[in-house]
Amino acid sequence: MANGKLIIISAPSGCGKSTIIGEIIKNADLKLEFSISATTRAPRRGEIDGVNYYFMSTSDFEDAIRNDELVEYEEVYAGYYYGTLKKEISRIQEAGKNVILDIDVKGGVNVKKKYGPDALSIFIKPPTIDTLRHRLLSRGTDSIEAINQRVDKAAYELTFADKFDRIVVNDILKDAISEVENIITDFIKD
Ligand code: ADP
Ligand code: 5GP
């Protein structure tokens, strides 16, 4: 097969990106491999370097920026960089797989611009902002301050939805998963 395609999944934090990606990646027909991002934030409990993220110091990340090693990067939260390494995309494509990216909404728009028809961008929306807050609270991975920061930011990020190829509302999880799988199946078939 030619170079694998890119599937971008973006959404405000807590909308269900990781949950949805965790499920669709099990579908072997989609030939997906997760693009592990680089970040300068600290690992959460249970996160492993080289599995969830490539955890980097700020100075190493800034070296990577200077050396043009990133497809895109954003300071997603004040003081914390997140970015997609060029060598990560080529590693996956060279293995004959399609690349799935879990990146913030600005990064999603930038990657789509760079890759054009070779990329499909999907925006995951929560049914309401209130539902989003409840999901972040029950996920239990972030402090109340971090949750408030994420929910405030979500209202702004939702305004990016119409810049994406497709929008999927994550209300009933299994329906959202099927919808995303169908959209990807259709995209990778040609
Ligand atoms: P993201 O990766 O976008 O930050 P997560 O996948 O971590 O979001 O989801 C946030 C929380 O919401 C998790 O605890 C997850 O189990 C839960 N969740 C995801 N989708 C749904 C859904 N459709 N209904 C109820 N809870 C959900
Ligand atoms: P978290 O800290 O919850 O893992 O991720 C916070 C946000 O950073 C999420 O919205 C996630 O999609 C985004 N993110 C993760 N990796 C990247 C990346 O490589 N580039 C960009 N622009 N955003 C990323």
Coordinates of N, CA and C and ligand atoms in Angstrom, one line a residue:
M1 N 0.8 -1.2 0.0 CA 0.0 0.0 0.0 C 0.9 1.2 0.0
A2 N 0.3 2.3 -0.5 CA 1.1 3.6 -0.5 C 1.2 4.0 0.9
N3 N 1.8 5.2 1.2 CA 1.9 5.7 2.5 C 0.6 5.7 3.3
G4 N 0.6 5.3 4.5 CA -0.6 5.3 5.3 C -1.2 6.7 5.4
K5 N -2.5 6.7 5.6 CA -3.2 8.0 5.8 C -3.2 8.4 7.3
L6 N -3.5 9.7 7.4 CA -3.6 10.2 8.8 C -5.0 10.4 9.2
I7 N -5.4 10.0 10.4 CA -6.7 10.3 11.0 C -6.5 11.1 12.2
I8 N -7.1 12.3 12.2 CA -6.9 13.2 13.3 C -8.2 13.2 14.2
I9 N -8.0 12.9 15.5 CA -9.1 13.0 16.4 C -8.9 14.2 17.3
S10 N -9.7 15.2 17.3 CA -9.5 16.3 18.2 C -10.8 16.6 18.9
A11 N -10.7 17.2 20.1 CA -11.8 17.6 20.9 C -11.3 18.3 22.1
P12 N -12.1 19.0 22.8 CA -11.7 19.5 24.1 C -11.4 18.3 25.1
S13 N -10.6 18.5 26.1 CA -10.2 17.5 27.0 C -11.5 16.9 27.7
G14 N -11.6 15.6 27.8 CA -12.7 15.0 28.5 C -13.9 14.6 27.6
C15 N -13.8 14.9 26.3 CA -14.9 14.6 25.3 C -14.9 13.1 24.9
G16 N -13.8 12.3 25.3 CA -13.9 10.9 25.0 C -12.9 10.5 23.9
K17 N -12.0 11.3 23.5 CA -11.0 10.9 22.4 C -10.3 9.7 22.8
S18 N -9.6 9.6 24.0 CA -8.8 8.4 24.3 C -9.7 7.2 24.4
T19 N -10.9 7.3 24.9 CA -11.8 6.2 25.0 C -12.1 5.6 23.6
I20 N -12.5 6.5 22.7 CA -12.9 6.1 21.4 C -11.7 5.5 20.6
I21 N -10.5 6.2 20.8 CA -9.3 5.7 20.0 C -9.0 4.3 20.6
G22 N -9.1 4.2 21.9 CA -8.7 2.9 22.5 C -9.6 1.7 22.0
E23 N -10.8 2.0 21.6 CA -11.7 1.0 21.0 C -11.4 0.8 19.5
I24 N -11.3 1.9 18.7 CA -11.2 1.7 17.3 C -9.9 1.1 16.9
I25 N -8.9 1.3 17.7 CA -7.5 0.8 17.4 C -7.5 -0.7 17.4
K26 N -8.5 -1.3 18.1 CA -8.6 -2.8 18.2 C -9.2 -3.4 16.9
N27 N -9.8 -2.5 16.0 CA -10.4 -3.0 14.8 C -9.2 -3.2 13.7
A28 N -8.8 -4.4 13.5 CA -7.6 -4.7 12.7 C -7.8 -4.2 11.2
D29 N -9.1 -4.2 10.8 CA -9.4 -3.8 9.4 C -9.0 -2.4 9.1
L30 N -8.9 -1.6 10.2 CA -8.6 -0.1 10.0 C -7.1 0.1 9.9
K31 N -6.3 -0.9 10.3 CA -4.8 -0.8 10.3 C -4.3 0.5 10.9
L32 N -4.7 0.8 12.1 CA -4.4 2.0 12.8 C -3.2 1.8 13.8
E33 N -2.4 2.8 13.8 CA -1.4 2.8 14.9 C -1.4 4.2 15.5
F34 N -1.3 4.3 16.8 CA -1.4 5.5 17.5 C -0.1 6.3 17.4
S35 N -0.2 7.6 17.1 CA 0.9 8.5 17.0 C 1.2 9.0 18.5
I36 N 2.3 8.5 19.0 CA 2.7 8.9 20.4 C 3.3 10.3 20.3
S37 N 2.7 11.3 21.0 CA 3.1 12.7 21.0 C 4.2 12.9 22.0
A38 N 4.9 14.0 21.7 CA 5.9 14.4 22.7 C 5.2 15.5 23.6
T39 N 5.6 15.5 24.9 CA 5.0 16.5 25.8 C 6.0 16.8 26.9
T40 N 5.8 18.1 27.4 CA 6.6 18.4 28.6 C 5.9 18.3 29.9
R41 N 4.6 17.9 29.8 CA 3.9 17.8 31.1 C 4.4 16.5 31.8
A42 N 4.1 16.4 33.1 CA 4.6 15.3 33.9 C 3.7 14.1 33.6
P43 N 4.2 12.9 33.7 CA 3.4 11.7 33.5 C 2.3 11.6 34.6
R44 N 1.1 11.2 34.2 CA 0.1 10.9 35.3 C 0.3 9.5 35.8
R45 N -0.3 9.2 36.9 CA -0.1 7.8 37.5 C -0.4 6.8 36.4
G46 N 0.5 5.8 36.2 CA 0.2 4.7 35.3 C 0.7 5.0 33.8
E47 N 1.0 6.3 33.5 CA 1.5 6.6 32.2 C 2.9 6.2 32.0
I48 N 3.2 5.7 30.8 CA 4.6 5.2 30.6 C 5.2 5.9 29.4
D49 N 6.5 6.3 29.6 CA 7.3 7.0 28.6 C 7.4 6.1 27.4
G50 N 7.1 6.7 26.2 CA 7.2 5.9 25.0 C 5.9 5.0 24.7
V51 N 5.0 5.1 25.6 CA 3.7 4.4 25.4 C 2.6 5.4 25.2
N52 N 2.4 6.2 26.3 CA 1.3 7.2 26.3 C 1.9 8.5 25.6
Y53 N 3.0 8.9 26.0 CA 3.7 10.0 25.4 C 5.2 9.8 25.4
Y54 N 5.9 10.6 24.7 CA 7.4 10.7 24.9 C 7.5 11.9 25.8
F55 N 7.8 11.7 27.1 CA 7.9 12.8 28.1 C 9.3 13.4 27.9
M56 N 9.3 14.7 27.7 CA 10.5 15.4 27.5 C 10.7 16.6 28.4
S57 N 11.9 17.1 28.6 CA 12.1 18.3 29.3 C 11.8 19.5 28.4
T58 N 11.6 20.6 29.0 CA 11.2 21.8 28.1 C 12.4 22.1 27.2
S59 N 13.7 22.0 27.7 CA 14.8 22.4 26.9 C 15.0 21.4 25.7
D60 N 14.7 20.1 26.0 CA 14.8 19.1 24.9 C 13.7 19.4 23.8
F61 N 12.5 19.8 24.3 CA 11.4 20.0 23.4 C 11.7 21.3 22.6
E62 N 12.3 22.3 23.2 CA 12.7 23.5 22.5 C 13.8 23.2 21.4
D63 N 14.7 22.3 21.8 CA 15.7 21.9 20.8 C 15.0 21.2 19.6
A64 N 14.0 20.4 19.9 CA 13.2 19.7 18.8 C 12.5 20.7 17.9
I65 N 12.0 21.8 18.5 CA 11.4 22.8 17.7 C 12.4 23.5 16.8
R66 N 13.5 23.8 17.4 CA 14.6 24.5 16.6 C 15.1 23.6 15.5
N67 N 15.2 22.3 15.8 CA 15.7 21.4 14.7 C 14.7 20.9 13.7
D68 N 13.5 21.5 13.8 CA 12.4 21.2 12.9 C 12.0 19.7 12.9
E69 N 12.0 19.2 14.1 CA 11.7 17.8 14.2 C 10.2 17.5 14.4
L70 N 9.4 18.6 14.4 CA 7.9 18.4 14.7 C 7.1 18.8 13.5
V71 N 6.0 18.0 13.3 CA 5.0 18.3 12.3 C 4.2 19.5 12.8
E72 N 3.9 19.5 14.1 CA 3.1 20.6 14.7 C 3.4 20.6 16.2
Y73 N 3.2 21.7 16.8 CA 3.2 21.7 18.3 C 2.4 22.8 18.8
E74 N 1.9 22.7 20.0 CA 1.1 23.7 20.7 C 1.5 23.8 22.1
E75 N 1.4 25.0 22.7 CA 1.4 25.1 24.2 C 0.0 24.9 24.6
V76 N -0.5 23.6 24.7 CA -1.9 23.3 25.0 C -2.4 23.9 26.3
Y77 N -1.5 23.8 27.3 CA -1.8 24.4 28.6 C -0.6 25.3 29.0
A78 N -0.8 26.4 29.6 CA 0.2 27.4 29.9 C 1.5 26.6 30.5
G79 N 2.6 26.8 29.8 CA 3.8 26.2 30.2 C 4.1 24.8 29.8
Y80 N 3.1 24.2 29.1 CA 3.3 22.8 28.7 C 3.1 22.6 27.2
Y81 N 4.2 22.1 26.6 CA 4.1 21.8 25.1 C 3.7 20.4 24.9
Y82 N 3.0 20.3 23.7 CA 2.6 19.0 23.2 C 2.9 19.1 21.7
G83 N 3.4 18.0 21.1 CA 3.7 18.1 19.7 C 3.8 16.7 19.0
T84 N 3.7 16.7 17.7 CA 3.8 15.5 16.9 C 5.1 15.4 16.2
L85 N 5.9 14.4 16.5 CA 7.2 14.3 15.9 C 7.2 13.7 14.5
K86 N 7.9 14.3 13.6 CA 7.9 13.8 12.2 C 8.3 12.4 12.2
K87 N 9.3 12.0 13.0 CA 9.8 10.6 12.9 C 8.8 9.6 13.4
E88 N 7.9 10.1 14.2 CA 6.8 9.2 14.7 C 5.8 8.9 13.6
I89 N 5.5 9.9 12.8 CA 4.6 9.7 11.6 C 5.3 8.8 10.6
S90 N 6.5 9.0 10.3 CA 7.2 8.2 9.3 C 7.4 6.7 9.8
R91 N 7.6 6.6 11.1 CA 7.8 5.2 11.7 C 6.5 4.4 11.4
I92 N 5.3 5.0 11.6 CA 4.1 4.3 11.5 C 3.8 4.1 10.0
Q93 N 4.0 5.1 9.2 CA 3.7 4.9 7.7 C 4.6 3.9 7.1
E94 N 5.9 3.9 7.5 CA 6.8 2.9 7.0 C 6.4 1.5 7.3
A95 N 5.7 1.4 8.5 CA 5.2 0.0 8.9 C 3.9 -0.3 8.1
G96 N 3.5 0.5 7.2 CA 2.3 0.2 6.4 C 1.0 0.4 7.1
K97 N 1.0 1.2 8.1 CA -0.2 1.5 8.9 C -0.7 2.9 8.7
N98 N -2.0 3.1 9.0 CA -2.6 4.4 9.1 C -2.3 5.0 10.5
V99 N -2.1 6.3 10.5 CA -1.7 7.0 11.7 C -2.9 7.6 12.3
I100 N -3.1 7.3 13.6 CA -4.2 8.0 14.3 C -3.6 9.0 15.4
L101 N -4.1 10.2 15.3 CA -3.5 11.2 16.2 C -4.6 11.8 17.1
D102 N -4.2 11.8 18.4 CA -5.1 12.5 19.4 C -4.4 13.8 19.8
I103 N -4.9 14.9 19.1 CA -4.2 16.2 19.3 C -5.3 17.3 19.5
D104 N -4.8 18.4 20.1 CA -5.8 19.4 20.4 C -6.3 20.1 19.1
V105 N -7.4 20.9 19.3 CA -8.1 21.4 18.1 C -7.2 22.2 17.2
K106 N -6.3 23.0 17.7 CA -5.5 23.8 16.8 C -4.5 22.9 16.1
G107 N -3.9 22.0 16.8 CA -3.0 21.0 16.1 C -3.7 20.2 15.0
G108 N -5.0 19.9 15.3 CA -5.8 19.1 14.4 C -6.0 19.9 13.1
V109 N -6.3 21.2 13.2 CA -6.5 22.0 12.1 C -5.2 22.2 11.3
N110 N -4.1 22.3 12.0 CA -2.8 22.5 11.3 C -2.3 21.2 10.6
V111 N -2.5 20.1 11.2 CA -2.1 18.8 10.5 C -3.0 18.6 9.3
K112 N -4.3 18.9 9.4 CA -5.2 18.7 8.2 C -4.7 19.6 7.1
K113 N -4.3 20.9 7.4 CA -3.8 21.8 6.4 C -2.6 21.3 5.7
K114 N -1.7 20.7 6.5 CA -0.4 20.2 5.9 C -0.6 19.0 5.0
Y115 N -1.5 18.1 5.4 CA -1.6 16.8 4.7 C -2.8 16.8 3.7
G116 N -3.7 17.7 3.8 CA -4.8 17.8 2.8 C -5.6 16.5 2.7
P117 N -5.7 16.0 1.4 CA -6.5 14.8 1.2 C -6.0 13.6 1.8
D118 N -4.7 13.6 2.3 CA -4.2 12.4 2.9 C -4.6 12.3 4.4
A119 N -5.3 13.3 4.9 CA -5.7 13.3 6.3 C -7.2 13.5 6.4
L120 N -7.7 12.9 7.4 CA -9.2 13.1 7.7 C -9.2 13.6 9.1
S121 N -9.9 14.7 9.3 CA -10.0 15.3 10.7 C -11.4 15.1 11.2
I122 N -11.5 14.6 12.4 CA -12.7 14.3 13.1 C -12.8 15.1 14.4
F123 N -13.8 15.8 14.6 CA -14.0 16.6 15.9 C -15.0 15.8 16.7
I124 N -14.6 15.5 18.0 CA -15.6 14.8 18.9 C -16.2 15.9 19.8
K125 N -17.5 15.9 19.8 CA -18.2 16.9 20.7 C -18.9 16.2 21.8
P126 N -19.0 16.9 23.0 CA -19.8 16.4 24.1 C -21.2 16.8 23.8
P127 N -22.2 16.0 24.4 CA -23.6 16.5 24.2 C -23.8 17.9 24.8
T128 N -23.2 18.2 25.9 CA -23.3 19.5 26.5 C -22.0 19.8 27.4
I129 N -21.8 21.0 27.7 CA -20.6 21.4 28.5 C -20.7 20.8 29.9
D130 N -22.0 20.7 30.4 CA -22.2 20.1 31.7 C -21.8 18.7 31.8
T131 N -22.2 17.9 30.7 CA -21.8 16.5 30.6 C -20.3 16.4 30.6
L132 N -19.6 17.3 29.9 CA -18.2 17.3 29.9 C -17.6 17.4 31.3
R133 N -18.1 18.4 32.0 CA -17.6 18.6 33.4 C -17.8 17.3 34.2
H134 N -19.0 16.7 34.1 CA -19.2 15.5 34.9 C -18.2 14.4 34.5
R135 N -18.0 14.2 33.2 CA -17.1 13.2 32.8 C -15.6 13.4 33.3
L136 N -15.2 14.7 33.3 CA -13.9 15.0 33.8 C -13.8 14.7 35.3
L137 N -14.9 15.0 36.0 CA -14.9 14.8 37.5 C -14.9 13.3 37.7
S138 N -15.7 12.5 36.9 CA -15.7 11.1 37.2 C -14.4 10.4 36.7
R139 N -13.7 10.9 35.7 CA -12.5 10.3 35.3 C -11.5 10.4 36.5
G140 N -11.5 11.4 37.3 CA -10.8 11.4 38.5 C -9.3 11.6 38.3
T141 N -8.8 12.1 37.2 CA -7.4 12.3 36.9 C -6.9 13.7 37.1
D142 N -7.8 14.6 37.3 CA -7.3 16.0 37.4 C -7.9 16.7 38.6
S143 N -7.2 17.7 39.1 CA -7.6 18.5 40.2 C -8.8 19.4 39.8
I144 N -9.6 19.9 40.8 CA -10.7 20.8 40.5 C -10.3 22.0 39.6
E145 N -9.1 22.5 40.0 CA -8.6 23.7 39.3 C -8.3 23.3 37.8
A146 N -7.7 22.1 37.6 CA -7.4 21.7 36.2 C -8.7 21.5 35.5
I147 N -9.7 20.9 36.2 CA -11.0 20.6 35.5 C -11.7 22.0 35.1
N148 N -11.6 22.9 36.0 CA -12.2 24.2 35.7 C -11.5 24.8 34.5
Q149 N -10.2 24.7 34.5 CA -9.4 25.3 33.4 C -9.8 24.6 32.0
R150 N -9.9 23.3 32.1 CA -10.3 22.5 30.9 C -11.7 22.8 30.4
V151 N -12.6 23.0 31.3 CA -14.0 23.3 30.9 C -14.1 24.7 30.3
D152 N -13.4 25.6 30.9 CA -13.4 27.0 30.4 C -12.9 27.0 29.0
K153 N -11.8 26.2 28.8 CA -11.2 26.2 27.5 C -12.0 25.5 26.4
A154 N -12.9 24.6 26.9 CA -13.7 23.8 26.0 C -14.7 24.6 25.2
A155 N -15.2 25.6 25.9 CA -16.2 26.5 25.2 C -15.6 27.2 24.0
Y156 N -14.3 27.6 24.2 CA -13.6 28.2 23.1 C -13.3 27.2 22.0
E157 N -12.8 26.0 22.4 CA -12.4 25.0 21.5 C -13.6 24.5 20.6
L158 N -14.8 24.5 21.2 CA -15.9 24.0 20.5 C -16.2 24.9 19.2
T159 N -15.7 26.1 19.3 CA -15.9 27.0 18.1 C -15.1 26.6 16.9
F160 N -14.1 25.6 17.1 CA -13.3 25.1 16.0 C -14.0 24.0 15.2
A161 N -15.1 23.5 15.8 CA -15.7 22.2 15.2 C -15.9 22.3 13.7
D162 N -16.4 23.5 13.2 CA -16.7 23.5 11.8 C -15.5 23.6 10.9
K163 N -14.3 23.6 11.4 CA -13.1 23.6 10.6 C -12.6 22.1 10.3
F164 N -13.4 21.2 10.9 CA -13.0 19.7 10.7 C -13.9 19.1 9.6
D165 N -13.3 18.0 9.1 CA -14.0 17.3 8.0 C -15.4 16.7 8.5
R166 N -15.3 16.1 9.7 CA -16.5 15.5 10.3 C -16.6 15.9 11.8
I167 N -17.9 15.9 12.2 CA -18.2 16.1 13.7 C -18.9 14.9 14.2
V168 N -18.5 14.3 15.3 CA -19.2 13.2 15.9 C -19.6 13.6 17.4
V169 N -20.8 13.5 17.7 CA -21.3 13.8 19.1 C -21.1 12.5 19.9
N170 N -20.3 12.6 21.0 CA -20.1 11.4 21.8 C -21.2 11.5 23.0
D171 N -22.3 10.9 22.7 CA -23.4 10.9 23.7 C -23.4 9.4 24.2
I172 N -24.0 8.5 23.4 CA -23.9 7.1 23.7 C -22.6 6.6 23.1
L173 N -21.7 6.1 24.0 CA -20.4 5.7 23.6 C -20.3 4.8 22.4
K174 N -21.1 3.7 22.5 CA -21.0 2.7 21.5 C -21.4 3.2 20.1
D175 N -22.4 4.1 20.1 CA -22.8 4.7 18.8 C -21.7 5.6 18.3
A176 N -21.1 6.4 19.2 CA -20.0 7.3 18.7 C -18.8 6.4 18.1
I177 N -18.5 5.3 18.8 CA -17.4 4.5 18.3 C -17.8 3.9 16.9
S178 N -19.0 3.4 16.7 CA -19.4 2.9 15.4 C -19.4 4.0 14.3
E179 N -19.8 5.2 14.7 CA -19.8 6.3 13.7 C -18.4 6.6 13.3
V180 N -17.5 6.7 14.2 CA -16.1 7.0 13.9 C -15.5 5.9 13.0
E181 N -15.8 4.6 13.4 CA -15.3 3.5 12.6 C -15.8 3.5 11.1
N182 N -17.1 3.9 11.0 CA -17.7 3.9 9.6 C -17.0 5.0 8.8
I183 N -16.8 6.2 9.5 CA -16.2 7.3 8.8 C -14.8 6.9 8.3
I184 N -14.0 6.3 9.2 CA -12.6 5.9 8.8 C -12.6 4.8 7.7
T185 N -13.5 3.9 7.9 CA -13.6 2.8 6.8 C -13.8 3.4 5.5
D186 N -14.7 4.4 5.4 CA -15.0 5.0 4.1 C -13.8 5.8 3.6
F187 N -13.1 6.5 4.5 CA -11.9 7.3 4.1 C -10.7 6.5 3.6
I188 N -10.5 5.3 4.2 CA -9.2 4.6 3.9 C -9.5 3.7 2.7
K189 N -10.7 3.5 2.2 CA -10.9 2.5 1.2 C -10.3 2.9 -0.2
D190 N -10.1 4.2 -0.4 CA -9.5 4.6 -1.7 C -8.1 5.2 -1.6
Ligands
ADP1 P1 -10.3 12.7 26.4 O1 -9.3 11.7 25.9 O2 -11.0 13.4 25.2 O3 -9.7 13.7 27.4 P2 -11.6 10.5 27.8 O4 -11.6 9.4 26.8 O5 -10.5 10.3 28.9 O6 -11.5 11.9 27.2 O7 -13.0 10.5 28.5 C1 -13.3 11.3 29.6 C2 -14.1 10.5 30.6 O8 -15.4 10.4 30.1 C3 -13.5 9.1 30.9 O9 -13.7 8.8 32.3 C4 -14.4 8.2 30.0 O10 -14.6 6.9 30.5 C5 -15.8 9.0 30.0 N1 -16.6 8.8 28.8 C6 -16.1 8.9 27.5 N2 -17.2 8.8 26.6 C7 -18.3 8.6 27.4 C8 -19.7 8.5 27.1 N3 -20.2 8.5 25.8 N4 -20.5 8.4 28.1 C9 -20.1 8.5 29.4 N5 -18.8 8.6 29.8 C10 -17.9 8.7 28.8
5GP2 P1 -3.6 15.4 28.3 O1 -2.7 16.3 29.1 O2 -5.0 15.3 28.8 O3 -2.9 14.1 27.9 O4 -3.8 16.1 26.9 C1 -4.1 17.4 26.8 C2 -4.4 17.8 25.4 O5 -3.2 17.8 24.6 C3 -5.5 16.9 24.6 O6 -6.4 17.8 24.0 C4 -4.6 16.2 23.6 O7 -5.4 16.0 22.4 C5 -3.6 17.3 23.3 N1 -2.4 16.7 22.6 C6 -1.8 15.6 22.9 N2 -0.8 15.4 22.0 C7 -0.7 16.5 21.2 C8 0.1 16.9 20.1 O8 1.0 16.2 19.7 N3 -0.1 18.1 19.6 C9 -1.1 18.9 20.0 N4 -1.3 20.0 19.3 N5 -2.0 18.5 21.0 C10 -1.8 17.3 21.6

